[in-house]
Amino acid sequence: MTTLPRRGGLPENLISFKGCRAHIPPSTMLTENPRVVFAKRPGTGMPVAGEHIVFEPSHSIDLDQVPLNGGFLTKTLMLSPEPFMRERMRDLCIPSYSTHAVLGDPLVSFGLVVVMRSEKEGINPGDHLYGLTTWEAYTVQPYVQGRAKYDAREVPDYTFDVDALSLQMVPDPKGAFPWSRYFTVLGAPGLTAFCGFEGCADAKAGETIYVSSGASAVGIVVIQLAKAKGLKVIASAGADVKVEYMRSLGADVAFNYKTTPIAKVLQEHGPLDLYWDNVGGETVEIAIENSRLRARLIMCGSISEYTVAPEDRYGIKNTSMIFKKRLRIEGFLVPDLAPALAPRFYAEMPGLVAAGKVTAKEHITVGLENGPEALVAVLKAGGNEAAGKPVILVANE
Amino acid sequence: MTTLPRRGGLPENLISFKGCRAHIPPSTMLTENPRVVFAKRPGTGMPVAGEHIVFEPSHSIDLDQVPLNGGFLTKTLMLSPEPFMRERMRDLCIPSYSTHAVLGDPLVSFGLVVVMRSEKEGINPGDHLYGLTTWEAYTVQPYVQGRAKYDAREVPDYTFDVDALSLQMVPDPKGAFPWSRYFTVLGAPGLTAFCGFEGCADAKAGETIYVSSGASAVGIVVIQLAKAKGLKVIASAGADVKVEYMRSLGADVAFNYKTTPIAKVLQEHGPLDLYWDNVGGETVEIAIENSRLRARLIMCGSISEYTVAPEDRYGIKNTSMIFKKRLRIEGFLVPDLAPALAPRFYAEMPGLVAAGKVTAKEHITVGLENGPEALVAVLKAGGNEAAGKPVILVANE
């Protein structure tokens, strides 16, 4: 038996699957199974498509005979390029809230898949599932390649096992809304916004909230939840088309932070009772400066900092205002709040979306081969000039 | 009638009192009434005794005949130099949580006074009162000179009327503890520690807390409250004598931050579940770095920053750890929490102090003329080499 190379092109008659090396008869029908792999750590900079994140078309799979080992085989329909994927690409010595991405294996992100074959009870061909999956055309689930080693004793207590966010069945919207909506209001971003807003904000009608990255998948849901609760909403984004989009969602004040200084807008339309932080850095300082007594700052993400070395990050100098203004600054991750809030989210949100009371927009990029570029665009501040959450359409059903 | 000069030495036959100009017969007995006045704004630097804070011995008062206008006359026994007094000396254009100190008038701080004469019901000669008072030997209460103008419409919503913290009756300890204890565990510092710890910390037995400025009047109470609750306590100060003192109060790990790097200690004895911030700046960054999942940071003060221009303050670069570690950073001021917690404080703390279960130490400086230097020492990081809360003994009864 030939030794299976860990990376690179596979010999056609070998299937790689978690240490199992199966010899497949040459007559087997193989289907192309392209993937996008995490090829090289980008250090503190921006990952480069083709260098750090590489499309590999040369893999293949036998859809009829690949062993399922009690699991199930899925076809990837859509994938979601996400900021947290950059965090997983950090150097091994840097601790963070997520496990590391595995070098040489496919990227992992939220995705929508359809079941082709199954040995698992309760999972049937034709079922649609949404959750963490690998960036490849077909996957034996639960996926093994791309899965990070997780040993709670070896990581800080705030690091959680990203790969544990498993696929979950999602109902067929039957035309009430597009499947892609599972990547915005009805998926992880919607749940993130819901958990943070309902769990940390203490929002009251008449208060003023500022949402940075207001056109992001999380931001658009925060805007709509805040408007539904009677808040005045200030929202920023890095492209005029996104500003228009935020306005269409109900933002009272929407602006392009690349052309209008944030401080100027907040001085005019603040002070803030709430700040939803998706960006980190200097914007947090400006929000503190423009906060009212007992304002709450909800720390959800830090997109401005993921590709900046820790020592080069912006230093916030007005932390003494935290006690002077009696502010509360709170960070959260969905896995912390979801046990309490997800049931309400799944009970309420699909109905609101079907009724058109909460809306979203997805920006579809066709083809897994364009995945690396789509991910890099997400990581650039305002790099994606289109309004709508980027989604990669890998295949139709 | 001569026009009364607003500042400077008073003609001997005139008494200044809230716009009333009384002609006193030359036969009146005048008693010296020295004061310490706020003479000049120190900008962003350290105030200088004799320049910004000036002892003026030339004032006098007729103790028998000074009009009380329904109030009462007090003799000042002790005064407390406090960091918040520096904040009140800031330039007029800078907003903050406190009203400004009044130029040319006596300083205002917490003090212990005894009543000499009274026209106010419920206040009788011999009563002891603790609360905000002026830095002078004798005062007609409520004091008028030194009182800042306060109009809620003219200040930010987070600015409160410092002078509203009125004098309150305190019981005679009758030897159970010294009167000076009203400046530490039983006064504003004790109440501050109690409110923050009981209101914001969510402390649980077995958790680890780091207290900066652990030998300060607030710090020593936090250390003792934390130990009483079964926490592991790490505490720092800027002098070895203070380190010994913190250790004597039960701190498990006590160190001099001037000779031992904070980060090293926290790496060895952390991670932290709680951080009590009295200092601001870089220490906050180090505490965040060494925080555990869901740690709470209680922002109580910022002594390292009061004499540093905003643009020169240390910039905290690791704010993204707030969401990564799901931290909660909360600022508070006593007036916010006291309505809910002060009754419990006054019910529990005096008994604990009398029983020796909570202790404190005061460092007495004798003489109002030494007040300016004592205040400057409080504002210097670790500037006061003695353990114990600085208190100025103005007079014995």
Short mmCIF file of C-alpha atoms in Angstrom, two decimals, chain B residues 41-244:
data_model
loop_
_atom_site.label_atom_id
_atom_site.label_comp_id
_atom_site.label_asym_id
_atom_site.label_seq_id
_atom_site.Cartn_x
_atom_site.Cartn_y
_atom_site.Cartn_z
CA ARG B 41 -5.42 75.86 38.19
CA PRO B 42 -2.50 73.47 37.73
CA GLY B 43 -3.31 72.66 34.09
CA THR B 44 -2.47 69.03 33.39
CA GLY B 45 0.43 68.81 35.82
CA MET B 46 0.87 68.19 39.49
CA PRO B 47 -0.40 71.01 41.70
CA VAL B 48 2.31 72.78 43.67
CA ALA B 49 1.81 73.61 47.34
CA GLY B 50 2.08 77.37 47.83
CA GLU B 51 1.26 78.09 44.19
CA HIS B 52 -1.94 76.22 43.26
CA ILE B 53 -2.94 75.25 46.77
CA VAL B 54 -2.17 77.95 49.28
CA PHE B 55 -2.41 78.14 53.06
CA GLU B 56 -3.86 81.49 54.12
CA PRO B 57 -3.50 82.20 57.84
CA SER B 58 -4.89 85.74 57.77
CA HIS B 59 -8.64 85.06 57.97
CA SER B 60 -10.64 85.38 61.14
CA ILE B 61 -14.12 84.74 62.46
CA ASP B 62 -16.30 85.83 65.40
CA LEU B 63 -17.29 82.49 66.83
CA ASP B 64 -19.97 83.95 69.06
CA GLN B 65 -21.64 86.31 66.67
CA VAL B 66 -21.15 85.07 63.13
CA PRO B 67 -24.68 84.78 61.70
CA LEU B 68 -25.78 81.18 61.22
CA ASN B 69 -28.79 81.89 58.99
CA GLY B 70 -30.56 78.79 60.19
CA GLY B 71 -27.42 76.68 59.87
CA PHE B 72 -24.70 75.79 62.33
CA LEU B 73 -21.11 76.60 63.16
CA THR B 74 -18.53 73.82 63.12
CA LYS B 75 -14.97 73.42 64.21
CA THR B 76 -12.89 71.32 61.85
CA LEU B 77 -11.17 68.41 63.53
CA MET B 78 -9.78 66.41 60.62
CA LEU B 79 -9.65 66.67 56.85
CA SER B 80 -8.98 64.14 54.16
CA PRO B 81 -6.72 64.87 51.17
CA GLU B 82 -8.27 62.89 48.30
CA PRO B 83 -7.49 62.17 44.63
CA PHE B 84 -10.89 63.50 43.51
CA MET B 85 -9.80 66.97 44.66
CA ARG B 86 -7.30 67.01 41.81
CA GLU B 87 -10.02 66.20 39.31
CA ARG B 88 -11.96 69.22 40.52
CA MET B 89 -8.97 71.47 39.80
CA ARG B 90 -9.07 70.72 36.07
CA ASP B 91 -9.51 73.44 33.47
CA LEU B 92 -13.04 74.70 33.09
CA CYS B 93 -13.39 73.40 29.55
CA ILE B 94 -12.85 69.77 30.59
CA PRO B 95 -15.99 67.86 31.54
CA SER B 96 -15.82 65.20 34.23
CA TYR B 97 -17.88 63.42 36.83
CA SER B 98 -17.43 66.16 39.43
CA THR B 99 -18.16 69.85 39.51
CA HIS B 100 -15.15 72.16 39.38
CA ALA B 101 -13.40 73.50 42.46
CA VAL B 102 -13.93 77.23 42.94
CA LEU B 103 -10.88 79.38 42.40
CA GLY B 104 -9.98 81.58 45.37
CA ASP B 105 -12.21 79.69 47.78
CA PRO B 106 -11.25 77.05 50.35
CA LEU B 107 -10.71 73.51 49.16
CA VAL B 108 -13.49 71.06 49.87
CA SER B 109 -13.06 67.45 50.95
CA PHE B 110 -14.37 64.95 53.41
CA GLY B 111 -13.87 66.10 56.95
CA LEU B 112 -14.84 65.46 60.53
CA VAL B 113 -16.26 68.46 62.36
CA VAL B 114 -17.81 69.16 65.73
CA VAL B 115 -20.76 71.51 66.17
CA MET B 116 -20.17 74.68 68.23
CA ARG B 117 -23.46 76.54 67.78
CA SER B 118 -26.60 75.64 65.88
CA GLU B 119 -29.86 77.13 64.68
CA LYS B 120 -30.77 73.93 62.88
CA GLU B 121 -33.16 71.45 64.40
CA GLY B 122 -31.59 68.12 65.21
CA ILE B 123 -28.05 69.52 65.16
CA ASN B 124 -26.66 70.35 68.59
CA PRO B 125 -23.37 71.60 70.00
CA GLY B 126 -21.02 68.69 70.54
CA ASP B 127 -22.44 66.64 67.68
CA HIS B 128 -19.85 65.12 65.36
CA LEU B 129 -20.47 65.22 61.64
CA TYR B 130 -18.59 63.62 58.74
CA GLY B 131 -18.94 64.63 55.12
CA LEU B 132 -17.93 67.34 52.69
CA THR B 133 -16.60 70.46 54.33
CA THR B 134 -14.17 73.28 53.63
CA TRP B 135 -10.50 73.39 54.44
CA GLU B 136 -10.66 75.97 57.18
CA ALA B 137 -10.60 75.94 60.96
CA TYR B 138 -14.22 77.05 61.46
CA THR B 139 -17.13 76.98 59.05
CA VAL B 140 -20.70 78.13 59.00
CA GLN B 141 -22.60 75.17 57.56
CA PRO B 142 -23.81 74.43 55.06
CA TYR B 143 -20.69 76.06 53.69
CA VAL B 144 -21.09 78.63 50.98
CA GLN B 145 -17.55 79.58 50.13
CA GLY B 146 -15.96 76.76 48.21
CA ARG B 147 -19.30 75.61 46.91
CA ALA B 148 -19.36 75.11 43.14
CA LYS B 149 -22.18 76.47 41.08
CA TYR B 150 -24.25 73.53 39.88
CA ASP B 151 -26.80 73.72 37.11
CA ALA B 152 -27.67 70.35 35.60
CA ARG B 153 -28.42 72.04 32.29
CA GLU B 154 -24.88 73.36 32.00
CA VAL B 155 -22.88 70.20 32.70
CA PRO B 156 -22.82 66.72 31.12
CA ASP B 157 -25.25 64.24 32.60
CA TYR B 158 -22.46 62.33 34.31
CA THR B 159 -21.30 65.34 36.34
CA PHE B 160 -22.66 65.40 39.85
CA ASP B 161 -22.80 68.13 42.46
CA VAL B 162 -19.95 67.21 44.78
CA ASP B 163 -21.06 69.76 47.36
CA ALA B 164 -24.36 67.94 47.71
CA LEU B 165 -22.58 65.22 49.71
CA SER B 166 -23.61 66.79 52.95
CA LEU B 167 -22.36 66.32 56.47
CA GLN B 168 -23.93 63.48 58.36
CA MET B 169 -24.03 62.74 62.04
CA VAL B 170 -21.57 60.06 63.17
CA PRO B 171 -21.73 58.37 66.54
CA ASP B 172 -19.04 58.84 69.13
CA PRO B 173 -17.00 55.60 69.12
CA LYS B 174 -16.35 56.16 72.84
CA GLY B 175 -12.92 54.64 72.54
CA ALA B 176 -13.91 51.55 70.52
CA PHE B 177 -11.88 52.97 67.64
CA PRO B 178 -10.26 56.32 66.87
CA TRP B 179 -12.30 59.10 65.28
CA SER B 180 -9.93 58.99 62.31
CA ARG B 181 -11.45 55.68 61.28
CA TYR B 182 -14.29 57.69 59.78
CA PHE B 183 -11.79 58.57 57.06
CA THR B 184 -11.08 54.96 56.11
CA VAL B 185 -13.28 51.93 56.71
CA LEU B 186 -16.17 53.91 58.16
CA GLY B 187 -16.12 56.84 55.77
CA ALA B 188 -16.23 57.51 52.06
CA PRO B 189 -13.38 55.07 51.20
CA GLY B 190 -15.05 52.25 53.11
CA LEU B 191 -18.39 53.01 51.53
CA THR B 192 -16.72 53.17 48.10
CA ALA B 193 -15.12 49.77 48.58
CA PHE B 194 -18.34 48.31 49.93
CA CYS B 195 -20.53 49.68 47.13
CA GLY B 196 -18.18 48.55 44.36
CA PHE B 197 -17.48 45.16 45.84
CA GLU B 198 -21.04 44.34 46.80
CA GLY B 199 -22.62 46.05 43.80
CA CYS B 200 -20.34 45.17 40.88
CA ALA B 201 -17.97 42.32 41.69
CA ASP B 202 -20.14 39.19 41.78
CA ALA B 203 -17.28 37.77 43.82
CA LYS B 204 -17.31 34.08 44.65
CA ALA B 205 -15.19 32.20 47.17
CA GLY B 206 -12.08 30.76 45.58
CA GLU B 207 -11.79 33.45 42.94
CA THR B 208 -8.70 35.57 42.52
CA ILE B 209 -8.77 39.37 42.74
CA TYR B 210 -6.03 41.87 42.04
CA VAL B 211 -6.29 45.20 43.86
CA SER B 212 -4.12 48.05 42.62
CA SER B 213 -3.37 50.83 45.12
CA GLY B 214 -4.05 48.13 47.65
CA ALA B 215 -2.74 50.24 50.52
CA SER B 216 -5.05 53.14 49.74
CA ALA B 217 -8.01 53.84 51.97
CA VAL B 218 -10.28 52.13 49.44
CA GLY B 219 -7.81 49.36 48.68
CA ILE B 220 -7.39 48.16 52.25
CA VAL B 221 -11.14 47.75 52.61
CA VAL B 222 -11.41 45.88 49.29
CA ILE B 223 -8.64 43.53 50.45
CA GLN B 224 -10.48 42.79 53.69
CA LEU B 225 -13.89 42.38 52.06
CA ALA B 226 -12.37 40.01 49.50
CA LYS B 227 -10.60 37.96 52.14
CA ALA B 228 -13.79 37.77 54.20
CA LYS B 229 -15.51 36.32 51.12
CA GLY B 230 -12.85 33.67 50.62
CA LEU B 231 -11.01 35.14 47.67
CA LYS B 232 -7.34 34.91 46.89
CA VAL B 233 -6.04 38.49 47.01
CA ILE B 234 -3.16 39.94 45.02
CA ALA B 235 -2.40 43.55 45.94
CA SER B 236 0.17 46.13 44.90
CA ALA B 237 1.46 49.43 46.24
CA GLY B 238 4.45 51.68 45.64
CA ALA B 239 6.37 51.35 48.89
CA ASP B 240 7.67 48.38 50.87
CA VAL B 241 6.07 49.57 54.09
CA LYS B 242 2.73 49.50 52.30
CA VAL B 243 3.41 46.01 50.98
CA GLU B 244 3.96 44.82 54.54
#
